[in-house]
Coordinates of N, CA and C in Angstrom, one line a residue:
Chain J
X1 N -3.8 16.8 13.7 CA -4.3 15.5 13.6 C -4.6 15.2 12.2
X2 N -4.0 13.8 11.6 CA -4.2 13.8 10.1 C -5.7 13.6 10.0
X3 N -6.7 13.9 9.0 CA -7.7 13.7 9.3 C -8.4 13.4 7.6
X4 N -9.0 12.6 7.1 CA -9.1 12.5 5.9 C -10.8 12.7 5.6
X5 N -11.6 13.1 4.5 CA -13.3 13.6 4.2 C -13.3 13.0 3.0
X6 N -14.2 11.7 2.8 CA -14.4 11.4 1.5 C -16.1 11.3 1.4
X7 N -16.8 11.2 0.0 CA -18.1 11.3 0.3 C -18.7 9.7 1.2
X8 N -20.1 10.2 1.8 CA -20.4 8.8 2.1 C -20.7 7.7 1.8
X9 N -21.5 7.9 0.5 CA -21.9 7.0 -0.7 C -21.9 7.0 -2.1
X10 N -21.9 6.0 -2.7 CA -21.6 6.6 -4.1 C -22.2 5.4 -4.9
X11 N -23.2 5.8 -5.9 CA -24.0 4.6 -6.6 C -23.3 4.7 -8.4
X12 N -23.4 3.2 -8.6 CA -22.7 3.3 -9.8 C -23.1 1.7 -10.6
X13 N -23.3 1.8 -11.9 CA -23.8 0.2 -12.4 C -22.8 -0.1 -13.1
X14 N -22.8 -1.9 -12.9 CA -21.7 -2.5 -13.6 C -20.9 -2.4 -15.2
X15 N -19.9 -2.5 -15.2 CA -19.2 -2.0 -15.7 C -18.6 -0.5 -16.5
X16 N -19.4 0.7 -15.3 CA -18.4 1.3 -14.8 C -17.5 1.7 -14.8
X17 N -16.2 3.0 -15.0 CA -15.7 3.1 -13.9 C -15.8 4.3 -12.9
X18 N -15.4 3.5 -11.7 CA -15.6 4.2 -10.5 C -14.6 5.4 -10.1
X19 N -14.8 6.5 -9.8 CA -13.7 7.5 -9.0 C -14.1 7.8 -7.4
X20 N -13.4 7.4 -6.7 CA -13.8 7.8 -5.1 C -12.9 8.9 -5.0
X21 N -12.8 10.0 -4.6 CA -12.2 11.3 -4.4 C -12.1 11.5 -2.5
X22 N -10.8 11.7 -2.2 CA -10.6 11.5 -0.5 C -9.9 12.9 -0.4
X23 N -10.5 13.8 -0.2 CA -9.1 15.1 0.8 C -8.9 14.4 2.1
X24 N -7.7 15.1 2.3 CA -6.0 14.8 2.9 C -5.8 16.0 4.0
X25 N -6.4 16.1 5.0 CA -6.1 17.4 5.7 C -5.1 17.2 6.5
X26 N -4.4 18.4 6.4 CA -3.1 17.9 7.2 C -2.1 16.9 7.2
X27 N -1.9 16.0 5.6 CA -1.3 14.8 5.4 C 0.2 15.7 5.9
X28 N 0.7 14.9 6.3 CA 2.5 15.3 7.1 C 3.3 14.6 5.5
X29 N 4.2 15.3 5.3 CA 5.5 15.3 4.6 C 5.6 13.4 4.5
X30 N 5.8 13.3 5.2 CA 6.5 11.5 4.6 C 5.0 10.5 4.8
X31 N 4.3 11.2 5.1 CA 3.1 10.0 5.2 C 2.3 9.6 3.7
X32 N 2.1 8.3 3.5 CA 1.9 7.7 2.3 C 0.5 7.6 2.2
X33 N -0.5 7.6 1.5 CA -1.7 7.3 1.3 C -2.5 5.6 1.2
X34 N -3.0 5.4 1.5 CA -3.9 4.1 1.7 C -5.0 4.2 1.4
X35 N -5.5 2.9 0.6 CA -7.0 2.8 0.6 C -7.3 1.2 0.8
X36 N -8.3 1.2 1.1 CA -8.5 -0.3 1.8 C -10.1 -0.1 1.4
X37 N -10.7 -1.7 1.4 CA -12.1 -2.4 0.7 C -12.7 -3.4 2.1
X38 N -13.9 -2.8 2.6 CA -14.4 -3.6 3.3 C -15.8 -4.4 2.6
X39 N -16.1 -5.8 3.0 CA -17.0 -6.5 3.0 C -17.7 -6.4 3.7
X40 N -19.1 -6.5 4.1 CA -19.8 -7.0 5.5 C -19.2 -8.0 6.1
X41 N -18.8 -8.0 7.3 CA -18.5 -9.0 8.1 C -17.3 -10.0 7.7
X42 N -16.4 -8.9 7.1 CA -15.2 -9.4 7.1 C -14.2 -8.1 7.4
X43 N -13.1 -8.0 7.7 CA -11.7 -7.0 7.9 C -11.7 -6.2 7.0
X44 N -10.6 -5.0 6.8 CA -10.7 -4.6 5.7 C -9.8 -5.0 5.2
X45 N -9.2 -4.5 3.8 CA -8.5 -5.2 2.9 C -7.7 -4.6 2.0
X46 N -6.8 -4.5 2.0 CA -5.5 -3.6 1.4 C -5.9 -3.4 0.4
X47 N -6.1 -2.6 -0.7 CA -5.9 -2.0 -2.0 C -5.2 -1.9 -3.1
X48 N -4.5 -0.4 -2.2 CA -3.4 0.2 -2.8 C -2.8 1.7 -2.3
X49 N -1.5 1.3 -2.2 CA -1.4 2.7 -1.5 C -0.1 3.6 -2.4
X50 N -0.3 4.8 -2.1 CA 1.3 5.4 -2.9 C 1.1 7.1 -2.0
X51 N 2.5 7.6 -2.7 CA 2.6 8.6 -2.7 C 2.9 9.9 -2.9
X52 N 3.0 9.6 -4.5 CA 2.9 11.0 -4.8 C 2.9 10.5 -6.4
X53 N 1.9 11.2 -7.5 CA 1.7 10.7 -9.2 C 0.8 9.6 -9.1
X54 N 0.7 9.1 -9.6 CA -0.2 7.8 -10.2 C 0.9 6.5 -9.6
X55 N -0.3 5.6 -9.1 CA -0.1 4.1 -9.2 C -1.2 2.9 -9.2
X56 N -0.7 2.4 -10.2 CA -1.6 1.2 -10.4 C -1.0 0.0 -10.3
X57 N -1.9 -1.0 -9.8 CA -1.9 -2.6 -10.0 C -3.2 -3.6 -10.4
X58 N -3.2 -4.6 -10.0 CA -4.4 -5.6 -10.6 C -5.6 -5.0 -10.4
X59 N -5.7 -4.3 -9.3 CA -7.0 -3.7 -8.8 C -7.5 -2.5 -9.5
X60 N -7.1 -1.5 -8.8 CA -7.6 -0.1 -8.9 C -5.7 0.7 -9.4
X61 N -6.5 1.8 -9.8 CA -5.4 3.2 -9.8 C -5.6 4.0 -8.7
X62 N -4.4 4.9 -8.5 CA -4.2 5.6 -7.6 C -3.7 6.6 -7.8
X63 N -4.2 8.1 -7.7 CA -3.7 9.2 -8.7 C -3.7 10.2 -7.1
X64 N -2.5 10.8 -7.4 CA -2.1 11.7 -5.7 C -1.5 13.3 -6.8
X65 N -2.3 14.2 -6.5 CA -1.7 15.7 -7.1 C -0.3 15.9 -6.7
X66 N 0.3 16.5 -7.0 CA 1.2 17.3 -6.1 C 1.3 17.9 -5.1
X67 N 0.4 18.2 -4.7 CA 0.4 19.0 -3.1 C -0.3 18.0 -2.7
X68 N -0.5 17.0 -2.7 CA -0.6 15.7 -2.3 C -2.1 16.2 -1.0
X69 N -2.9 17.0 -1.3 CA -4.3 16.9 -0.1 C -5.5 16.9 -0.9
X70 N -5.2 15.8 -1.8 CA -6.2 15.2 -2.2 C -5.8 13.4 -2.6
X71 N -6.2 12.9 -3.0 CA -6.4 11.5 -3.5 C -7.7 10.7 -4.2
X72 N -7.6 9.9 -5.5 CA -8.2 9.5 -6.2 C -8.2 8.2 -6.3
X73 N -9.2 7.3 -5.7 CA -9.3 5.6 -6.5 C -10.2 5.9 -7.6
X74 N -9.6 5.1 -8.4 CA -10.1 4.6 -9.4 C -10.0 2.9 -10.2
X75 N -11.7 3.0 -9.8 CA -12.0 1.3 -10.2 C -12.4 1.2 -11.8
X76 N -11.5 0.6 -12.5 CA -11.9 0.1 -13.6 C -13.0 -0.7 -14.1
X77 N -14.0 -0.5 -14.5 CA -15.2 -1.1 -14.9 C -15.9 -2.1 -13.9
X78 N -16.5 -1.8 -13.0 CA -16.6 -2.1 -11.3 C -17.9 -3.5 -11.8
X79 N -17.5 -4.3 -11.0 CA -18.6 -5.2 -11.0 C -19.7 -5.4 -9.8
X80 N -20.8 -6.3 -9.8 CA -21.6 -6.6 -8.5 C -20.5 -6.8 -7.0
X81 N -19.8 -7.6 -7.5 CA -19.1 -7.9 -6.1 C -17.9 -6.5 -6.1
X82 N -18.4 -5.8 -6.6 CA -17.0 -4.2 -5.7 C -17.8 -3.2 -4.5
X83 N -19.0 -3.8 -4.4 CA -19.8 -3.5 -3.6 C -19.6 -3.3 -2.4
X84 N -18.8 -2.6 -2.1 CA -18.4 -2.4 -0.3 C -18.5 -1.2 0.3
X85 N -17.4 -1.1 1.4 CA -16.9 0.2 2.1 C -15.5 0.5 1.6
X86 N -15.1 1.7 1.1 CA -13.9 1.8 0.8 C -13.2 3.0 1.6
X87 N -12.5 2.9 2.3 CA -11.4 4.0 3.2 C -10.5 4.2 2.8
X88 N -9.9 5.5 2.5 CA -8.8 6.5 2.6 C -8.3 6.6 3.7
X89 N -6.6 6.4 4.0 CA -6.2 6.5 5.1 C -4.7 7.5 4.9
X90 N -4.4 8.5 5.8 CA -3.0 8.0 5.6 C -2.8 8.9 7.4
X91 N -1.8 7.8 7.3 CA -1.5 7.0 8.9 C -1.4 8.8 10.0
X92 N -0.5 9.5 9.9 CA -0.4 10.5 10.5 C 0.5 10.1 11.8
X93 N 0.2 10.1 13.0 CA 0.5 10.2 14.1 C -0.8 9.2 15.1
X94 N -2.0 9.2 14.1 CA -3.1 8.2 14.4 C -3.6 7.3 13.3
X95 N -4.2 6.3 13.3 CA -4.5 5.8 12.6 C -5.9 5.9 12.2
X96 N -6.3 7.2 11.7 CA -8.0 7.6 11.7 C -8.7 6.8 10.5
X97 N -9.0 6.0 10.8 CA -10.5 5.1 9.5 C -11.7 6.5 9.6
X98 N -12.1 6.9 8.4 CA -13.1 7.2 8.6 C -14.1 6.6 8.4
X99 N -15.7 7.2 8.3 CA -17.0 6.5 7.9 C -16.7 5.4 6.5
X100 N -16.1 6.1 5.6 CA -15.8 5.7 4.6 C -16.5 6.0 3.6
X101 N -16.5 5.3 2.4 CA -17.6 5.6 1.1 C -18.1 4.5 0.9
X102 N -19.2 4.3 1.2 CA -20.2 2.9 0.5 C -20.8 3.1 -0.5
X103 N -19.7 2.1 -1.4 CA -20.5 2.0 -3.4 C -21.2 0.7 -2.9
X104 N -22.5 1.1 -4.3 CA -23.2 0.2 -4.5 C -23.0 0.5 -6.0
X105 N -22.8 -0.7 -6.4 CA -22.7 -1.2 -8.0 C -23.9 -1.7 -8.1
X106 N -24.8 -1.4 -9.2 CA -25.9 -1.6 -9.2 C -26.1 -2.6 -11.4
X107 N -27.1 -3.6 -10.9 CA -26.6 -4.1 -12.6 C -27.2 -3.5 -13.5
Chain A
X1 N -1.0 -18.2 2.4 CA -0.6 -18.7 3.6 C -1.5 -18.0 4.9
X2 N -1.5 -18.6 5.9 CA -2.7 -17.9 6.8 C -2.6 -16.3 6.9
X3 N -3.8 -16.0 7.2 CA -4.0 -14.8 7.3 C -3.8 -14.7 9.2
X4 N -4.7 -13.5 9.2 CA -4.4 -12.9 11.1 C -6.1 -13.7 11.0
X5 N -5.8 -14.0 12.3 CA -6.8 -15.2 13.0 C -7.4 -14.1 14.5
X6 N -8.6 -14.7 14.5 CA -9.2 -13.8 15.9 C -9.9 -15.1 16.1
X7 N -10.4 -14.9 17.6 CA -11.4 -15.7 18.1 C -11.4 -14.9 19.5
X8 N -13.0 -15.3 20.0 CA -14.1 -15.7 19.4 C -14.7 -14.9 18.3
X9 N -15.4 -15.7 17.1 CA -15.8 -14.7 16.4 C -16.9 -14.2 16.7
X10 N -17.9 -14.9 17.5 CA -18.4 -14.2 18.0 C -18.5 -14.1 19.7
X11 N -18.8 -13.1 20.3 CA -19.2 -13.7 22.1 C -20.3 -12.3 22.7
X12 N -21.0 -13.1 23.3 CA -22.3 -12.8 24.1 C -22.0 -12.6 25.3
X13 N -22.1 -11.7 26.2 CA -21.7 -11.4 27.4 C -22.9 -10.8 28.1
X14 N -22.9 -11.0 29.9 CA -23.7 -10.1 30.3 C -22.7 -8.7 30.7
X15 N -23.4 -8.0 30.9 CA -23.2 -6.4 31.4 C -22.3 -6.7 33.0
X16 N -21.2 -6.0 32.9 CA -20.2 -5.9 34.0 C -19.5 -7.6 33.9
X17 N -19.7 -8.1 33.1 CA -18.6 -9.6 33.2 C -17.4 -8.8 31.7
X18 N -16.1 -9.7 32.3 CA -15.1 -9.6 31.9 C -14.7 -10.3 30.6
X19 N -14.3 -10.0 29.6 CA -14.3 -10.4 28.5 C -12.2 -10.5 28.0
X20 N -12.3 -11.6 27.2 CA -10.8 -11.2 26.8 C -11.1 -12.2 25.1
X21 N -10.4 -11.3 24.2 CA -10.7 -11.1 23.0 C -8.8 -11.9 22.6
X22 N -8.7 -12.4 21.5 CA -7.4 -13.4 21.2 C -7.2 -13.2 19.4
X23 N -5.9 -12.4 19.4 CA -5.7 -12.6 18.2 C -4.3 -12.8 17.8
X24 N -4.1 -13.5 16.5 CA -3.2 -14.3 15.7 C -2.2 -13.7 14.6
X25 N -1.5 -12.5 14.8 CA -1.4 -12.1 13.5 C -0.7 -13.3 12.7
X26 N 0.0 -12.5 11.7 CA 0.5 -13.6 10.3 C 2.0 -13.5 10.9
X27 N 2.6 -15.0 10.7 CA 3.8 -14.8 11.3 C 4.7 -14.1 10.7
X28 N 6.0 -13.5 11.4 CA 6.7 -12.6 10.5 C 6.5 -11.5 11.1
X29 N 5.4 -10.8 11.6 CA 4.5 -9.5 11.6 C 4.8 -8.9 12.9
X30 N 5.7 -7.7 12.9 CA 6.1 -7.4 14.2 C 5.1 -6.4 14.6
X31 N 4.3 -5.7 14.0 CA 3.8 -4.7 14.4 C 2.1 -5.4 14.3
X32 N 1.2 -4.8 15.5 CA -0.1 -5.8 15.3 C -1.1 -4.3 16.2
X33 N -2.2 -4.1 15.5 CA -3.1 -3.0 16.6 C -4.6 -3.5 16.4
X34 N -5.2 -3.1 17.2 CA -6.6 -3.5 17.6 C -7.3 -2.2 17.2
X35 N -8.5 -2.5 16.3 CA -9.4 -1.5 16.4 C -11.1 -2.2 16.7
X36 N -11.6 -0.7 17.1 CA -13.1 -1.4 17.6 C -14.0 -0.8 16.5
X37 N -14.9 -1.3 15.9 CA -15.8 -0.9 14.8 C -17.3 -0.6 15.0
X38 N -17.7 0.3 14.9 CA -19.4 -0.1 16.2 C -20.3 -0.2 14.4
X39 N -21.3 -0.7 14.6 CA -22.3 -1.0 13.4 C -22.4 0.6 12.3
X40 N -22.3 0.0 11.1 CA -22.4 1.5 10.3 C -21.2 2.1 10.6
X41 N -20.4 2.3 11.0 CA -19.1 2.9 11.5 C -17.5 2.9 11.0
X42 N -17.1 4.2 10.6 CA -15.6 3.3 10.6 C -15.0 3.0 12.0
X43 N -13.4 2.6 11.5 CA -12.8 1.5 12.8 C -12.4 2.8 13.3
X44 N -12.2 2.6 14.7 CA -11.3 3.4 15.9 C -9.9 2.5 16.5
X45 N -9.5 3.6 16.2 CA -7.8 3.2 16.6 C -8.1 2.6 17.8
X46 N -7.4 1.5 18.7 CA -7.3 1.6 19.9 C -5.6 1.5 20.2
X47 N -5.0 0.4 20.3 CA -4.0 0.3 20.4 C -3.2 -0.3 19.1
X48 N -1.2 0.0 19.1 CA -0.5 -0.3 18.6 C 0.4 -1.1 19.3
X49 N 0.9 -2.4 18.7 CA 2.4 -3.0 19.0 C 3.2 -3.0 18.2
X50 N 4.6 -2.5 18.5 CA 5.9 -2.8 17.9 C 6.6 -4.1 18.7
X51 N 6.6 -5.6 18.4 CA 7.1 -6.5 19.3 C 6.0 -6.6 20.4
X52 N 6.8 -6.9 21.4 CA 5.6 -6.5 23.1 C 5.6 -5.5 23.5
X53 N 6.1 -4.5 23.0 CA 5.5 -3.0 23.6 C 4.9 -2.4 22.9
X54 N 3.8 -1.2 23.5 CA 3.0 -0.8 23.2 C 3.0 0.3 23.0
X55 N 4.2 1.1 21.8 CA 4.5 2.6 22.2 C 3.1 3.5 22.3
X56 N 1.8 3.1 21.8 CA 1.1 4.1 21.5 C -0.2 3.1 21.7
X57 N -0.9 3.9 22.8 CA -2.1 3.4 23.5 C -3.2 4.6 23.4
X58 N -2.8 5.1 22.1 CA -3.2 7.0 23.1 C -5.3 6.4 22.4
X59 N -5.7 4.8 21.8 CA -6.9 5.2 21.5 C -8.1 3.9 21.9
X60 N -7.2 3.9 24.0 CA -8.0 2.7 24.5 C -9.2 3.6 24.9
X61 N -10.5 3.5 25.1 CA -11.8 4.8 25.2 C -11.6 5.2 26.8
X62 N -10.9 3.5 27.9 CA -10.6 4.3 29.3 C -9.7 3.1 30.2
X63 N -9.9 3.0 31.2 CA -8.9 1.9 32.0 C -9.2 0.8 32.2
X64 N -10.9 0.1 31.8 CA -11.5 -1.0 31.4 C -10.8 -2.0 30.2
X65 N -10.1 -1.1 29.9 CA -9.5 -1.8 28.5 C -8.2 -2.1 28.6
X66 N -7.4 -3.4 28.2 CA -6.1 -3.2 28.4 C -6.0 -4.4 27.4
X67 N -4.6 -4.5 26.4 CA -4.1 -5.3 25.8 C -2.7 -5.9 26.4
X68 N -2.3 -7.1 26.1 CA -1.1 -7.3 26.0 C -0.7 -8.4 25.0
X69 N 0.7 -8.9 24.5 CA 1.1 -8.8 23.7 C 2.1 -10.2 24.3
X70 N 2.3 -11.3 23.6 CA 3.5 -12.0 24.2 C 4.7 -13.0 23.4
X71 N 5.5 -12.7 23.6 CA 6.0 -13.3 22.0 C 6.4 -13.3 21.0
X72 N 6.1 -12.1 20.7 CA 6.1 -10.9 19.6 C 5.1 -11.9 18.5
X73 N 3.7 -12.8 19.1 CA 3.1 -13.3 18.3 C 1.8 -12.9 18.5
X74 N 1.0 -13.4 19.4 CA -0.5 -13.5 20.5 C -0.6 -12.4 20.9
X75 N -1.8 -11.8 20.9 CA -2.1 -10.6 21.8 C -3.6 -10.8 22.0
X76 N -3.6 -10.2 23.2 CA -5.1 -10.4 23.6 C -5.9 -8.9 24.5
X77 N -6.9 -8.7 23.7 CA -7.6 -7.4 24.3 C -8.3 -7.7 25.2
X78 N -7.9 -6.9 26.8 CA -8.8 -7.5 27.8 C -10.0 -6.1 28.0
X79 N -11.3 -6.7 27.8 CA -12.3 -5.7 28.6 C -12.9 -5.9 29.9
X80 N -12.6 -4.7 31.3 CA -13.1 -5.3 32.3 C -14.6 -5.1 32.6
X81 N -15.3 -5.4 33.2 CA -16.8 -4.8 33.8 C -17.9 -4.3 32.3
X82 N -17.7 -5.0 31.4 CA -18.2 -4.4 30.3 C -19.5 -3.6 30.2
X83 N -19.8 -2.9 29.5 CA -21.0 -1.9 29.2 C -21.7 -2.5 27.6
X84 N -22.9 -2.1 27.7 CA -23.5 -1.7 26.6 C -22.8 -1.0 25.5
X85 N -22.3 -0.3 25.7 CA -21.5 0.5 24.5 C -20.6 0.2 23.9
X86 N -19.9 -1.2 24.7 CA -18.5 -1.6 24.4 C -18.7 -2.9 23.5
X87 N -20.4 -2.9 22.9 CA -20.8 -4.1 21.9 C -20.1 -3.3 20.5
X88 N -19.7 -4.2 19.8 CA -18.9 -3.9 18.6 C -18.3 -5.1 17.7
X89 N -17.6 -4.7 16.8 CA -17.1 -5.8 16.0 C -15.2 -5.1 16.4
X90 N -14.4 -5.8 17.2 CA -13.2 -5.8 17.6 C -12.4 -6.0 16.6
X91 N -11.6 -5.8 15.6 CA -10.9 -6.0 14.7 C -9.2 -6.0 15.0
X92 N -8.7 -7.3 14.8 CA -6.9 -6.9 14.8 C -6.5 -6.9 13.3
X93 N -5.5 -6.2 13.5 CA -4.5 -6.1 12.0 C -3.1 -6.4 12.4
X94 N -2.3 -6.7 11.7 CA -0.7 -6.9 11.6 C -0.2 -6.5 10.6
X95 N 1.1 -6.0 10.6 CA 2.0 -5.8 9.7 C 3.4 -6.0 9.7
X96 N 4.3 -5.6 8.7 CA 5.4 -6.0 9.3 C 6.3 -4.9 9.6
X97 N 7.4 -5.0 10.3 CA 7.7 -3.6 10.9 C 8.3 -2.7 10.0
X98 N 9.2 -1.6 10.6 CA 9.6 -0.5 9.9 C 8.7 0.3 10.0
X99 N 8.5 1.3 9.6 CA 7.5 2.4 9.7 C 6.4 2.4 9.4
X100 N 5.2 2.5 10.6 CA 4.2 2.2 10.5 C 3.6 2.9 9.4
X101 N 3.9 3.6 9.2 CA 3.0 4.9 8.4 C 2.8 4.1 6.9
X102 N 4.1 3.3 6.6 CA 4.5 2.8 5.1 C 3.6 1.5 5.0
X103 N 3.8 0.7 6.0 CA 3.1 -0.9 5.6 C 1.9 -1.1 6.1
X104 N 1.3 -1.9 5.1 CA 0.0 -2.0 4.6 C -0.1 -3.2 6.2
X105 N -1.4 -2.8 6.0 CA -2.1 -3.9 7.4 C -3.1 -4.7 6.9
X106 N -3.0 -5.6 7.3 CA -3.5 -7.3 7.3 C -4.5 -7.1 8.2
X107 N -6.1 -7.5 8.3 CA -6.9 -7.5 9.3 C -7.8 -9.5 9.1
X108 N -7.9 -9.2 10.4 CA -8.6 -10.3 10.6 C -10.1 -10.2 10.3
X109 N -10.9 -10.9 10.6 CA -12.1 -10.8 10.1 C -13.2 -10.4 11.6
X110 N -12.3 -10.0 12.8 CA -13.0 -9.6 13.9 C -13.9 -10.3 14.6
X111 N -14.2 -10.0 16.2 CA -14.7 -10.6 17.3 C -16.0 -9.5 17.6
X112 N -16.8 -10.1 17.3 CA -18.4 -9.6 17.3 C -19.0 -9.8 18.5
X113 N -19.1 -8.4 19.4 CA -19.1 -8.7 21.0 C -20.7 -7.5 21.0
X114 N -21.4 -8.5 21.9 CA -22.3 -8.0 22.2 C -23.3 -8.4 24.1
X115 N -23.1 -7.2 24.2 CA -23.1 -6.9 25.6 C -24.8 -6.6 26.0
X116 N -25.4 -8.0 26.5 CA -26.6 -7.9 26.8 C -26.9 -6.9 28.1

């Protein structure tokens, strides 16, 4: 069962940058990595996903080793509003969300 | 362009009445699944759609629970005889098809069900 461990919280002051660190247990061969941003009381919210080297877009970077059972966000100089839940996923055979990591950006 | 739509956003129920939960993915979006989120918590799988079938149910909690799907648009999660424990924030996502594992999911902003 794919199963992902990232820490639970992580405090950080604006402008920042942020690294959220996710192990990958049991990621399967073709499965891609995910990370997704929740708000209170809204959905969560696509990121960025890849899988395998570095990828970046407007948001965050995405850094995957080679043996790919690990994964790295990284938020560029994080402001008050990056303040959320942020989940590592990658899909497996289940779709496991964990607890997640709740940053607090602090000013 | 719209996003996935849910209603009710929120609903108040008593204990053992029937509930049915309605969501909208984004059009286009063949693949759509429901997860339940309890306070502080991450989400729990429950169910997937590919179109109207439901290859993979393996994360309804028991037989109180059933979804279906019509259209390859609407789906609605039904809970029967509800409990106390089945209070949560219901979340749907959509995506579009091809391999689930690859495309990114769209969620709605979820049905906030609380079971007096």
């Amino acid at each position: 069962l794919a199963k992902t461990t990232q820490p639970i919280s992580m405090d950080s002051y604006e402008g920042q940058e942020v690294n959220i660190t996710c192990s990958h247990n049991n990621i399967a061969t073709n499965d891609y990595i995910t990370w997704y941003q929740q708000f209170p009381s809204q959905g969560p919210r696509f990121i960025i996903q890849g899988y395998k080297t570095k990828v970046t877009n407007e948001v965050a970077s995405l850094f995957i080793p080679a043996d790919r059972k690990s994964s790295t966000l990284s938020l560029p100089r994080v402001s008050l509003s990056d303040t959320a839940v942020y989940y590592c996923l990658n899909y497996g055979q289940n779709f496991v969300f964990g607890p997640g990591t709740r940053l607090s950006v602090l000013p | 362009g719209a996003g996935v739509s849910q209603s009710p956003s929120n609903k108040v129920t008593e204990k053992g009445k029937d509930v049915e939960l309605r969501c909208d993915p984004i059009s286009g979006h063949t693949a759509l699944y429901w997860y339940r989120q309890r306070l502080g918590q991450g989400l729990e799988f429950l169910i997937y759609f590919q179109g109207n079938s439901a290859p993979d149910k393996s994360g309804l909690p028991s037989d109180r629970f059933s979804a279906e799907r019509t259209g390859e648009s609407v789906s609605t999660l039904t809970i029967q005889r509800t409990q106390q424990e089945d209070s949560a924030v219901y979340l749907c996502a959509s995506s579009l098809g091809g391999d689930r594992r690859v495309q990114p999911q769209h969620f709605g902003d979820g049905t906030r069900l609380s079971i007096l």
